[in-house]
Short mmCIF file of C-alpha atoms in Angstrom, two decimals:
data_model
loop_
_atom_site.label_atom_id
_atom_site.label_comp_id
_atom_site.label_asym_id
_atom_site.label_seq_id
_atom_site.Cartn_x
_atom_site.Cartn_y
_atom_site.Cartn_z
CA UNK A 1 0.10 0.82 -0.51
CA UNK A 2 0.92 3.81 -0.68
CA UNK A 3 -0.20 6.79 -0.30
CA UNK A 4 0.79 10.36 -2.23
CA UNK A 5 0.19 14.27 -1.91
CA UNK A 6 -0.79 14.60 -4.89
CA UNK A 7 -4.03 14.57 -6.65
CA UNK A 8 -3.88 11.41 -8.67
CA UNK A 9 -6.06 11.37 -12.54
CA UNK A 10 -5.59 7.72 -14.58
CA UNK A 11 -7.80 6.76 -17.38
CA UNK A 12 -7.25 2.55 -17.43
CA UNK A 13 -6.88 2.34 -21.15
CA UNK A 14 -6.56 -1.60 -21.27
CA UNK A 15 -7.49 -4.74 -18.69
CA UNK A 16 -8.63 -4.68 -15.72
CA UNK A 17 -7.39 -3.29 -13.05
CA UNK A 18 -8.32 -3.47 -9.59
CA UNK A 19 -7.49 -0.88 -6.43
CA UNK A 20 -7.46 -2.35 -3.07
CA UNK A 21 -7.80 -0.26 0.03
CA UNK A 22 -6.47 -0.11 3.06
CA UNK A 23 -10.06 -0.84 4.90
CA UNK A 24 -10.32 -3.84 2.68
CA UNK A 25 -12.27 -2.55 -0.39
CA UNK A 26 -11.78 -2.90 -3.71
CA UNK A 27 -13.05 -1.24 -6.96
CA UNK A 28 -12.30 -2.63 -10.40
CA UNK A 29 -11.41 0.37 -13.45
CA UNK A 30 -11.41 -1.22 -17.02
CA UNK A 31 -10.81 0.19 -20.44
CA UNK A 32 -12.19 3.89 -20.90
CA UNK A 33 -13.12 3.97 -16.97
CA UNK A 34 -11.06 7.26 -15.42
CA UNK A 35 -9.73 7.15 -11.64
CA UNK A 36 -9.16 9.90 -9.27
CA UNK A 37 -8.29 10.06 -5.94
CA UNK A 38 -6.59 12.79 -3.43
CA UNK A 39 -5.18 10.82 -0.54
CA UNK A 40 -6.03 7.40 0.09
CA UNK A 41 -3.79 4.52 1.62
CA UNK A 42 -4.44 2.06 -2.08
CA UNK A 43 -2.32 -0.48 -3.87
CA UNK A 44 -3.29 -1.34 -7.16
CA UNK A 45 -3.79 -5.14 -8.31
CA UNK A 46 -4.09 -6.52 -11.94
CA UNK A 47 -7.32 -8.59 -12.36
CA UNK A 48 -7.65 -9.30 -15.52
CA UNK A 49 -5.63 -12.64 -17.53
CA UNK A 50 -3.90 -10.08 -20.02
CA UNK A 51 -1.91 -6.65 -19.84
CA UNK A 52 -3.72 -3.80 -18.09
CA UNK A 53 -2.21 -0.59 -19.40
CA UNK A 54 -3.39 3.22 -17.31
CA UNK A 55 -1.93 5.76 -17.80
CA UNK A 56 -1.60 8.29 -14.53
CA UNK A 57 -1.12 12.05 -13.70
CA UNK A 58 -0.10 13.47 -10.29
CA UNK A 59 -0.43 16.88 -9.49
CA UNK A 60 1.30 18.12 -6.25
CA UNK A 61 -1.15 18.45 -3.11
CA UNK A 62 -1.74 19.83 0.30
CA UNK A 63 -0.69 17.44 3.24
CA UNK A 64 -3.45 15.76 4.06
CA UNK A 65 -4.46 15.78 8.20
CA UNK A 66 -7.02 14.06 9.61
CA UNK A 67 -7.74 15.20 13.70
CA UNK A 68 -4.25 17.62 13.07
CA UNK A 69 -1.92 14.74 12.21
CA UNK A 70 -0.61 14.91 8.96
CA UNK A 71 -1.04 11.18 7.50
CA UNK A 72 2.42 9.59 6.22
CA UNK A 73 3.40 9.96 2.79
CA UNK A 74 5.01 7.71 0.19
CA UNK A 75 7.79 9.20 -2.16
CA UNK A 76 10.13 8.35 -5.26
CA UNK A 77 11.99 6.63 -3.08
CA UNK A 78 9.64 4.02 -1.43
CA UNK A 79 8.99 2.86 -5.27
CA UNK A 80 10.67 -0.49 -4.37
CA UNK A 81 9.39 -1.17 -1.12
CA UNK A 82 5.69 -0.13 -2.49
CA UNK A 83 6.42 -2.92 -5.97
CA UNK A 84 7.33 -5.62 -4.18
CA UNK A 85 4.01 -5.25 -2.05
CA UNK A 86 2.17 -4.63 -4.33
CA UNK A 87 3.64 -8.02 -5.82
CA UNK A 88 2.44 -10.00 -3.10
CA UNK A 89 -1.21 -9.20 -3.36
CA UNK A 90 -2.61 -11.75 -3.48
#
């Protein structure tokens, strides 16, 4: 799972991909679906049998605070760990 300090805009170009949230909720996106999120702790999973392609644009945003506490975000230095965690999602 990871969270970025950004507003993320994505378009599913090909295949199916699941967005898995930290509360266990899952949403499946298919070709043509648009994804918009901000500060969501999530992971991605290819739920189909074919290659999935999603194009994202991330725009920096202000830190997200809940009850006065700033939520942890992950940056480019965390990409190796994030990829490893994603490969372990079943």
